[in-house]
């Protein structure tokens, strides 16, 4: 129907959007281990499903994969209540146990043993292979199977969020308030669990079970640098993931390297770039802010000294007086004095240095803002 | 079905798995009390990328000795690369922890997946350039016990003895450092020395365990014996000894299984043995086990 590149790009972008929607809410609720656990423990279900069915794109794979992913998360929650361990440590143990049993089953007992089916498709993902599993209705080719499966899960995700948006928002921001209005926390937990495990088990073909956690967490973590509203967080993370998908596919397709690996490394590049250069919380912005606040503080200190007239304020040796009393260098003091003079904050009246009216009002405003001086 | 053969290869494999289990299990207790056990995931992914980058350099012809470009040379390059990758990863993670308001766990799991993606891209590009990695990607992902060279095996033995001796020698000070760094700083000893001692051990053991256990399962040999030992006792000294015992036992049984069955790689079998030990002791452990809790609750 479409050209092969177009169909693959649509599958990639849809799966990235599907993963990034529950990711935004996971990051909001500070429930980070869910992303790692679900995609590793989905391996057991996929392996069991491969015993019964012969190919990866069958509904059994999605059902069993999401079932074992949910089972692992529920097991962690039950074990956390019984023992004193933290959830993250337990999640690593249980998810790696599920993963290992899955690989054992997949490499020894399942269908691929006879046909030498390459298991690294499950681990690392191969998006181009989704094109070859076509869906036929009455003998007519209507597109690849993965396209329809992914868009079905995307619709489920969107419907769940549309219905329960208010509950998600309240529960994500303030848990004690949510408990006080008798909202059940467990329903929100299970809804998120259903969304995450479904989208993981659908999109493991495009990204592989190990890199899906970057698809889930990466766009939301990047979007947190630009916005604080929940609704815009979801939209910005969708935007970021689709940008990464387009750029990664554009580089990977002509060079014939792994598509999923390139996309995930692009997500990482976007994260690092926004750590460094984001307009509100970037490292560079913080660095320059620190520099300017320090310089301003020095100006205010000198203005305060001139205002209180503790020292001899004659124009001739004002700089030497200030530098000896503050133990600053003479160059620094004279530079700041010249700057103040150029900004009309100080003036010279009868050989004495004084603050102008403008300078006094600025200084008073600054002092009243600092509560520690009162 | 399972037998311990006398061949040199099998003996080396068994010894390396037992040594790694012993030292990593003892160190894992200290790491898990410092709440850093998830960081090992990210460090092993970093060592994966470092190995591949130095491998690329060596295949470009930048050899140590210009006349002999041997297999040994490649191994030295890849091991140096893995240690460099872990060191760079530790610095990046520490910078990110300090400057972000994101939780450390999110940074760790994100950087793991991202570095894995970079590594996969590098592997596929190396494969295209020429058949440098014929042995397949499974060796990197899930480990191979026979992949240790002679030099690395000597290194592993030295590290094992050093870990056991130094951890028991500095036990009382390390105990203060891992539970609370601030209290340790008020006491009169050099705190950062002990923190960096643990860091050095982590770097060496992660680089070795990535070769044996694979990128994803490298964390399991550190974490699972420590958690299993914490079920059995409440004293740190007992926990450390028990954890080393569990790690060595699991590593040995796993290596025997991996040597006898053809389709199983060593990381998977060791992790399965360790997790079975965890679930059994979760059931029957005297104080914290589910069975004991249930019996006590019934009375």
XYZ file of C-alpha atoms in Angstrom:
673
model
C 0.000 0.000 0.000
C 2.613 2.501 1.168
C 6.311 2.489 0.457
C 8.435 0.420 2.850
C 10.219 3.377 4.484
C 6.968 5.220 5.161
C 5.344 2.248 6.829
C 8.378 1.535 9.051
C 8.623 5.176 10.143
C 4.954 5.195 11.084
C 5.368 2.004 13.131
C 8.400 3.433 14.968
C 6.762 6.760 15.767
C 3.530 5.148 16.930
C 5.380 2.776 19.238
C 7.490 5.595 20.682
C 4.371 7.655 21.376
C 2.678 4.638 22.938
C 5.618 4.146 25.286
C 6.096 7.804 26.175
C 2.513 8.409 27.361
C 2.639 6.060 30.387
C 6.257 7.167 30.879
C 5.181 10.724 31.622
C 2.881 9.523 34.397
C 5.460 7.075 35.729
C 8.021 9.863 36.092
C 5.379 12.036 37.725
C 4.517 9.352 40.300
C 8.228 8.582 41.001
C 7.669 4.925 40.165
C 10.850 4.390 38.227
C 11.462 0.689 38.652
C 8.306 -0.110 36.709
C 9.965 0.687 33.390
C 12.912 -1.635 33.919
C 10.929 -4.430 35.490
C 8.095 -4.686 32.994
C 10.233 -4.909 29.912
C 12.629 -7.483 31.337
C 9.982 -9.721 32.801
C 7.921 -9.601 29.596
C 10.559 -11.968 28.172
C 9.075 -14.965 30.029
C 5.660 -14.464 28.503
C 7.100 -13.993 25.029
C 9.113 -17.193 25.394
C 6.101 -19.181 26.571
C 4.034 -17.793 23.711
C 6.707 -18.841 21.228
C 6.144 -22.485 22.204
C 2.587 -22.346 20.914
C 2.833 -19.933 18.009
C 5.334 -19.854 15.215
C 5.915 -16.138 14.733
C 6.396 -13.023 16.817
C 3.392 -11.048 15.630
C 0.592 -12.988 17.197
C -1.878 -11.729 19.794
C -0.755 -14.502 22.166
C 2.671 -12.833 22.485
C 1.123 -9.530 23.546
C -1.306 -11.140 26.007
C 1.213 -13.427 27.714
C 3.981 -10.771 27.684
C 1.842 -8.168 29.410
C 0.541 -10.826 31.819
C 4.004 -11.783 33.069
C 5.056 -8.143 33.240
C 2.097 -7.384 35.470
C 2.721 -10.528 37.513
C 6.283 -9.430 38.289
C 5.134 -5.989 39.453
C 2.432 -7.454 41.713
C 4.936 -9.963 43.128
C 7.321 -7.124 43.975
C 4.585 -5.214 45.783
C 3.572 -8.263 47.841
C 7.181 -9.116 48.732
C 7.913 -5.521 49.727
C 5.236 -5.716 52.401
C 6.572 -8.993 53.814
C 10.285 -8.203 53.885
C 12.260 -5.088 54.725
C 13.878 -4.696 51.316
C 13.430 -1.765 48.991
C 11.347 -2.184 45.846
C 14.170 -1.356 43.449
C 16.462 -4.092 44.712
C 13.665 -6.646 44.708
C 12.699 -5.578 41.192
C 16.197 -6.329 39.901
C 16.194 -9.817 41.431
C 12.730 -10.755 40.223
C 13.079 -9.242 36.761
C 16.439 -10.921 36.149
C 15.009 -14.250 37.326
C 12.057 -13.884 34.922
C 14.431 -12.831 32.127
C 16.746 -15.801 32.637
C 13.939 -18.357 32.761
C 12.482 -16.791 29.621
C 15.756 -17.025 27.748
C 16.227 -20.611 28.938
C 12.784 -21.557 27.629
C 13.184 -19.620 24.407
C 16.577 -21.089 23.542
C 15.828 -24.703 24.451
C 12.175 -25.666 24.347
C 10.415 -23.336 21.968
C 9.616 -23.400 18.288
C 12.803 -21.622 17.187
C 14.925 -24.590 18.198
C 13.945 -26.274 14.969
C 14.221 -23.270 12.665
C 17.218 -21.355 14.059
C 15.202 -18.258 14.775
C 17.492 -15.439 15.896
C 16.684 -14.485 19.488
C 18.516 -11.159 19.266
C 15.409 -9.770 17.531
C 13.672 -10.046 20.899
C 16.581 -8.581 22.856
C 17.505 -5.714 20.593
C 14.611 -5.237 18.197
C 14.575 -5.155 14.429
C 12.021 -2.703 13.143
C 12.447 -3.547 9.496
C 11.166 -7.087 10.062
C 7.742 -5.851 11.151
C 7.046 -4.976 7.518
C 6.993 -8.616 6.481
C 4.159 -9.703 8.743
C 1.171 -8.514 6.717
C -2.442 -8.435 7.786
C -4.897 -9.716 5.189
C -8.661 -9.300 5.156
C -10.463 -11.396 2.489
C -7.175 -11.787 0.676
C -6.546 -8.038 0.440
C -3.347 -6.627 1.932
C -4.214 -3.770 4.324
C -0.830 -3.060 5.927
C 1.550 -4.594 8.408
C 0.289 -6.364 11.507
C 2.380 -4.271 13.954
C 0.754 -1.056 12.703
C -2.706 -2.190 13.777
C -1.576 -3.756 17.066
C 0.344 -0.658 18.121
C -2.419 1.744 17.183
C -4.923 -0.372 19.128
C -2.783 -0.113 22.278
C -2.276 3.619 21.668
C -6.046 4.105 21.538
C -6.439 2.107 24.775
C -3.802 4.288 26.466
C -5.410 7.530 25.294
C -8.886 6.416 26.390
C -7.652 5.435 29.869
C -5.924 8.791 30.297
C -8.923 10.763 29.001
C -11.210 9.084 31.529
C -8.919 9.122 34.573
C -6.909 12.308 33.919
C -8.020 14.082 37.096
C -7.215 11.096 39.299
C -3.792 10.703 37.723
C -3.062 14.366 38.308
C -4.112 14.431 41.969
C -2.358 11.175 42.761
C 0.835 12.224 41.022
C 1.149 15.592 42.744
C 0.013 14.944 46.311
C -0.472 11.458 47.647
C -1.612 12.453 51.125
C -4.330 14.707 49.669
C -5.424 11.857 47.425
C -5.688 9.603 50.447
C -7.655 12.226 52.370
C -10.406 12.435 49.753
C -10.692 8.630 49.855
C -9.331 8.001 46.396
C -8.039 4.482 45.950
C -4.349 4.511 45.140
C -4.350 0.914 44.009
C -6.695 1.520 41.070
C -4.355 4.155 39.638
C -1.428 1.787 40.206
C -3.097 -1.046 38.364
C -4.214 1.199 35.495
C -0.637 2.427 35.015
C 0.541 -1.164 35.224
C -1.861 -2.229 32.481
C -0.817 0.679 30.268
C 2.915 0.106 30.754
C 2.886 -3.648 30.290
C 0.674 -3.482 27.207
C 2.821 -0.847 25.516
C 6.032 -2.692 26.412
C 4.855 -6.004 25.057
C 3.606 -4.361 21.874
C 6.690 -2.320 21.121
C 9.415 -4.843 21.923
C 9.715 -5.585 18.218
C 10.782 -2.055 17.416
C 13.087 -1.382 20.362
C 13.861 -4.725 21.944
C 13.129 -5.595 25.551
C 16.230 -3.900 26.912
C 15.962 -0.535 25.221
C 12.232 0.012 25.780
C 13.020 1.580 29.164
C 14.745 4.432 27.314
C 11.604 4.825 25.187
C 9.522 5.035 28.360
C 11.703 7.175 30.636
C 13.827 9.222 28.236
C 11.275 11.596 26.635
C 9.530 12.271 29.952
C 12.830 12.942 31.745
C 13.863 15.316 28.959
C 10.511 17.075 28.984
C 10.798 17.753 32.725
C 13.516 20.313 31.890
C 11.108 22.417 29.854
C 7.751 22.248 31.580
C 6.098 21.570 34.897
C 2.459 21.150 33.859
C 1.281 17.556 33.536
C -0.705 18.010 30.340
C 2.120 19.796 28.531
C 4.573 17.208 29.912
C 2.738 14.482 27.994
C 2.628 16.523 24.770
C 6.292 17.607 24.962
C 7.448 14.044 25.606
C 5.483 12.823 22.595
C 7.088 15.581 20.508
C 10.608 14.724 21.722
C 10.217 11.018 21.071
C 8.947 11.603 17.537
C 11.895 13.928 16.807
C 14.321 11.275 18.042
C 12.592 8.627 15.932
C 12.778 10.684 12.738
C 16.428 11.622 13.251
C 17.464 8.098 14.228
C 15.712 6.509 11.274
C 17.175 9.078 8.895
C 20.699 8.197 9.968
C 20.279 4.458 10.426
C 18.403 3.550 7.231
C 20.963 4.622 4.583
C 23.952 3.438 6.659
C 22.341 0.079 7.471
C 23.083 0.136 11.196
C 20.631 -0.886 13.904
C 17.579 1.422 13.828
C 16.553 0.963 17.466
C 20.091 1.563 18.726
C 20.363 4.814 16.787
C 16.997 6.066 18.027
C 17.863 5.291 21.635
C 21.229 7.038 21.345
C 19.422 10.060 19.898
C 17.147 10.097 22.942
C 20.305 10.083 25.069
C 21.810 12.952 23.090
C 18.627 15.005 23.562
C 18.738 14.301 27.313
C 22.390 15.344 27.647
C 21.823 18.476 25.533
C 18.897 19.545 27.686
C 20.907 18.867 30.859
C 23.531 21.284 29.571
C 21.567 23.938 27.700
C 17.983 23.964 28.937
C 16.775 27.558 29.429
C 15.541 27.178 33.007
C 17.577 24.485 34.703
C 20.582 23.976 32.454
C 24.106 23.704 33.803
C 25.308 26.708 31.773
C 22.428 28.866 32.966
C 23.130 27.948 36.586
C 26.824 28.730 36.152
C 26.232 32.200 34.722
C 23.546 32.881 37.306
C 26.023 32.158 40.078
C 28.560 34.549 38.521
C 26.084 37.434 38.130
C 24.589 37.039 41.616
C 28.069 37.160 43.133
C 28.959 40.360 41.287
C 25.659 41.972 42.223
C 26.166 41.083 45.858
C 29.539 42.856 45.821
C 27.862 45.984 44.428
C 25.211 45.920 47.150
C 27.843 45.479 49.866
C 29.712 48.607 48.732
C 26.460 50.567 48.412
C 25.467 49.548 51.920
C 28.810 50.700 53.331
C 28.511 54.071 51.581
C 24.953 54.453 52.841
C 25.754 53.747 56.480
C 28.851 56.051 56.390
C 30.958 53.893 58.723
C 34.151 54.841 56.940
C 35.584 58.084 55.752
C 33.818 58.831 52.494
C 36.214 61.387 50.893
C 36.685 60.969 47.211
C 40.496 60.978 47.318
C 41.179 57.700 49.061
C 37.781 56.023 49.115
C 39.033 53.110 47.063
C 41.971 52.424 49.382
C 39.697 52.649 52.426
C 37.219 50.168 50.973
C 39.880 47.719 49.830
C 41.682 47.770 53.185
C 38.496 47.335 55.203
C 36.956 44.659 53.028
C 40.305 43.029 52.164
C 39.445 43.069 48.483
C 41.863 43.961 45.725
C 42.121 47.620 44.750
C 41.468 46.848 41.092
C 38.190 45.108 41.954
C 36.965 47.944 44.161
C 37.781 50.632 41.618
C 36.102 48.621 38.874
C 32.916 48.309 40.912
C 33.017 52.012 41.843
C 33.375 53.041 38.214
C 30.490 50.778 37.287
C 28.295 52.288 40.007
C 29.225 55.782 38.873
C 28.326 54.953 35.285
C 24.963 53.582 36.372
C 24.200 56.808 38.322
C 23.895 54.984 41.629
C 26.501 57.155 43.403
C 27.398 60.848 43.113
C 30.002 63.214 44.514
C 28.795 66.071 46.726
C 31.482 68.373 48.214
C 34.345 65.828 47.919
C 32.160 63.178 49.527
C 30.817 60.069 47.850
C 27.092 59.556 48.394
C 24.269 57.421 47.072
C 21.778 59.065 44.768
C 18.031 58.822 45.328
C 17.839 56.085 42.706
C 20.625 54.114 44.369
C 18.993 54.442 47.779
C 15.681 53.123 46.527
C 17.407 50.171 44.819
C 19.350 49.368 47.986
C 16.239 49.591 50.185
C 14.353 47.324 47.823
C 17.171 44.761 47.994
C 17.412 44.933 51.779
C 13.699 44.516 52.288
C 13.791 41.445 50.065
C 16.474 39.858 52.285
C 14.665 38.847 55.439
C 17.851 37.967 57.280
C 18.820 41.617 57.658
C 15.747 42.486 59.666
C 24.163 -35.595 33.478
C 26.189 -32.963 35.303
C 29.807 -33.905 35.797
C 32.963 -32.019 36.734
C 35.496 -32.931 34.106
C 39.247 -32.678 34.578
C 39.980 -30.690 31.448
C 41.978 -27.476 31.762
C 39.301 -25.310 30.164
C 36.566 -26.564 32.454
C 38.721 -26.176 35.572
C 39.635 -22.581 34.642
C 36.000 -21.769 34.001
C 34.905 -23.248 37.332
C 37.646 -21.493 39.283
C 36.963 -18.104 37.708
C 33.238 -18.358 38.405
C 33.834 -19.353 42.031
C 36.420 -16.609 42.609
C 34.187 -13.963 41.060
C 31.186 -15.129 43.074
C 33.176 -15.051 46.306
C 34.625 -11.563 45.894
C 31.570 -9.973 44.275
C 29.286 -11.447 46.900
C 31.373 -10.004 49.731
C 31.617 -6.606 48.064
C 27.928 -6.641 47.153
C 26.901 -6.381 50.806
C 28.725 -3.068 51.147
C 27.320 -1.772 47.858
C 23.772 -2.753 48.711
C 23.967 -0.973 52.061
C 25.250 2.117 50.241
C 22.126 1.869 47.992
C 24.281 1.850 44.882
C 23.481 -1.595 43.546
C 21.477 -0.276 40.597
C 24.399 1.879 39.544
C 26.234 -1.301 38.514
C 23.774 -1.730 35.639
C 24.856 1.621 34.212
C 28.539 0.892 34.869
C 28.384 -2.404 32.999
C 26.726 -0.701 30.030
C 29.540 1.864 30.150
C 32.134 -0.873 30.076
C 30.359 -2.406 27.054
C 30.684 0.851 25.097
C 34.287 1.342 26.243
C 35.231 -2.150 25.103
C 33.748 -1.571 21.671
C 35.401 1.843 21.226
C 38.867 0.526 22.087
C 38.178 -2.493 19.886
C 37.524 -0.105 16.993
C 40.805 1.692 17.740
C 42.721 -1.577 17.755
C 41.177 -2.672 14.464
C 42.258 0.646 12.962
C 45.845 -0.493 13.492
C 46.844 1.444 16.614
C 48.647 -1.509 18.121
C 50.890 -1.527 21.193
C 53.675 -3.383 19.434
C 53.718 -2.454 15.751
C 55.081 -5.768 14.485
C 52.862 -8.269 16.258
C 49.159 -7.654 15.987
C 48.047 -10.662 17.896
C 44.961 -11.840 19.710
C 46.545 -10.939 23.067
C 46.878 -7.333 21.968
C 43.169 -7.147 21.189
C 42.296 -8.571 24.588
C 44.495 -6.035 26.384
C 42.821 -3.260 24.406
C 39.305 -4.418 25.187
C 40.010 -4.865 28.901
C 41.618 -1.415 29.157
C 38.620 -0.028 27.308
C 36.162 -1.588 29.693
C 37.955 -0.153 32.744
C 38.153 3.302 31.100
C 34.467 3.121 30.202
C 33.512 2.360 33.812
C 35.649 5.227 35.137
C 34.120 7.717 32.695
C 30.657 6.421 33.529
C 31.202 6.944 37.276
C 32.234 10.571 36.680
C 29.273 11.279 34.391
C 26.827 9.739 36.854
C 28.259 11.704 39.773
C 27.973 14.969 37.823
C 24.388 14.138 36.875
C 23.396 13.295 40.472
C 24.681 16.589 41.809
C 23.240 18.879 39.176
C 19.823 17.359 38.525
C 16.649 17.269 40.520
C 15.750 13.960 38.888
C 15.914 10.901 41.106
C 19.186 8.884 40.768
C 17.296 5.752 39.764
C 15.819 7.392 36.681
C 19.266 8.593 35.581
C 20.738 5.135 36.072
C 18.108 3.222 34.143
C 18.012 5.838 31.387
C 21.796 5.880 30.949
C 21.872 2.059 30.911
C 19.455 1.862 28.027
C 21.069 4.757 26.152
C 24.593 3.344 26.396
C 23.260 -0.011 25.302
C 21.796 1.656 22.222
C 25.152 3.317 21.452
C 26.834 -0.059 21.862
C 24.414 -1.836 19.518
C 24.924 0.860 16.889
C 28.703 0.404 17.188
C 28.407 -3.388 16.946
C 26.345 -3.236 13.770
C 28.718 -0.712 12.209
C 31.754 -2.881 13.113
C 30.045 -5.910 11.606
C 29.578 -4.051 8.367
C 33.187 -2.883 8.194
C 34.523 -6.413 8.332
C 33.949 -9.590 10.243
C 35.582 -8.441 13.434
C 32.874 -9.725 15.742
C 32.061 -13.101 14.245
C 31.371 -14.729 17.568
C 28.024 -13.007 17.810
C 26.541 -10.463 20.132
C 25.293 -13.050 22.631
C 28.756 -13.266 24.181
C 28.561 -9.594 25.129
C 24.970 -9.715 26.244
C 24.895 -12.822 28.426
C 28.505 -13.702 29.033
C 30.831 -16.621 28.409
C 33.021 -18.144 31.089
C 35.656 -19.234 28.624
C 36.154 -15.658 27.455
C 38.643 -14.863 30.241
C 42.239 -14.865 29.039
C 45.185 -15.996 31.166
C 46.111 -12.448 32.177
C 42.569 -11.674 33.230
C 42.409 -14.883 35.237
C 45.567 -13.871 37.163
C 44.051 -10.422 37.655
C 40.867 -12.007 38.988
C 42.806 -14.116 41.511
C 44.780 -11.106 42.755
C 41.606 -9.020 43.068
C 39.800 -11.788 44.939
C 42.546 -12.133 47.540
C 42.814 -8.341 47.888
C 39.064 -7.902 48.341
C 38.827 -10.575 51.011
C 41.880 -9.357 52.951
C 41.157 -5.632 52.793
C 37.435 -5.896 53.499
C 38.086 -7.963 56.617
C 41.033 -5.769 57.665
C 39.135 -2.460 57.459
C 35.830 -3.986 58.502
C 35.038 -1.746 61.478
C 35.736 1.488 59.616
C 33.936 0.401 56.463
C 30.893 -0.427 58.552
C 30.641 3.184 59.705
C 31.269 4.530 56.195
C 28.580 2.476 54.457
C 25.834 3.227 56.935
C 26.374 6.959 57.304
C 29.101 9.017 55.666
C 28.363 12.087 57.795
C 28.893 10.262 61.069
C 32.090 8.778 59.647
C 33.364 12.257 58.808
C 32.980 13.381 62.421
C 35.122 10.481 63.634
C 38.848 10.888 63.325
C 39.768 8.915 60.275
C 40.128 9.503 56.563
C 36.641 8.818 55.190
C 37.261 9.307 51.497
C 39.982 6.636 51.506
C 37.420 3.982 52.389
C 34.854 5.302 49.904
C 37.436 5.186 47.126
C 38.592 1.735 48.235
C 35.090 0.393 47.583
C 35.006 2.295 44.282
C 38.268 0.731 43.069
C 37.012 -2.755 43.882
C 33.747 -2.012 42.077
C 35.578 -0.874 38.934
C 37.802 -3.969 38.774
C 35.075 -6.486 39.580
C 32.491 -4.990 37.206
C 34.983 -5.133 34.338
C 35.558 -8.834 35.060
C 31.941 -9.709 35.716
C 30.821 -8.115 32.437
C 33.002 -10.654 30.636
C 31.687 -13.579 32.655
C 28.079 -12.619 33.248
C 27.218 -10.298 30.396
C 26.018 -6.707 30.349
C 22.534 -7.165 31.802
C 23.230 -9.832 34.378
C 26.455 -8.325 35.785
C 24.450 -6.776 38.612
C 22.922 -10.074 39.698
C 26.143 -11.592 41.092
C 26.630 -8.492 43.254
C 23.083 -8.047 44.465
C 21.411 -11.454 44.839
C 23.905 -13.111 47.271
C 23.881 -9.992 49.448
C 20.086 -9.895 49.662
C 19.950 -13.644 50.275
C 22.415 -13.319 53.145
C 20.436 -10.467 54.639
C 17.502 -12.840 55.025
C 19.486 -15.175 57.248
C 21.162 -12.846 59.716
C 21.173 -9.388 61.244
C 24.897 -8.963 61.941
C 27.020 -7.368 59.225
C 30.036 -9.634 59.728
C 27.931 -12.792 59.396
C 26.131 -11.330 56.408
C 29.438 -10.603 54.640
C 30.766 -14.142 55.154
C 27.436 -15.750 54.206
C 27.144 -13.601 51.103
C 30.600 -14.650 49.922
C 29.652 -18.275 50.531
C 26.382 -17.987 48.601
C 28.084 -16.192 45.718
C 30.835 -18.803 45.435
C 28.360 -21.693 45.631
C 26.019 -20.180 43.049
C 28.892 -19.334 40.716
C 30.286 -22.858 40.939
C 26.974 -24.649 40.323
C 26.115 -22.230 37.522
C 29.459 -22.761 35.812
C 29.042 -26.562 35.975
C 25.568 -26.292 34.428
C 26.801 -23.942 31.707
C 29.695 -26.241 30.893
C 27.531 -29.333 30.517
C 24.499 -28.010 28.629
C 25.221 -26.538 25.237
C 22.471 -23.952 24.758
C 22.958 -22.134 28.078
C 25.377 -19.244 28.500
C 27.072 -18.825 31.857
C 25.429 -15.590 32.994
C 21.963 -17.061 32.611
C 22.738 -20.287 34.508
C 24.514 -18.493 37.366
C 21.633 -16.035 37.727
C 19.076 -18.853 37.727
C 20.952 -20.738 40.443
C 21.341 -17.593 42.551
C 17.673 -16.628 42.209
C 16.525 -20.164 43.114
C 18.680 -19.867 46.247
C 17.021 -16.517 46.986
C 13.489 -17.850 46.652
C 14.232 -20.935 48.771
C 15.727 -18.854 51.568
C 12.825 -16.392 51.263
C 10.592 -19.325 52.194
C 12.566 -21.071 54.925
C 14.737 -18.376 56.522
C 14.184 -18.431 60.302
C 13.354 -14.808 61.148
C 12.449 -13.024 57.928
C 11.188 -15.967 55.893
C 7.582 -16.177 54.759
C 7.024 -19.531 56.482
C 8.308 -18.251 59.833
C 6.243 -15.067 59.601
C 3.147 -17.059 58.785
C 3.687 -19.543 61.635
C 4.338 -16.795 64.155
C 1.271 -14.881 62.974
C -0.930 -17.965 63.452
C -0.059 -18.265 67.124
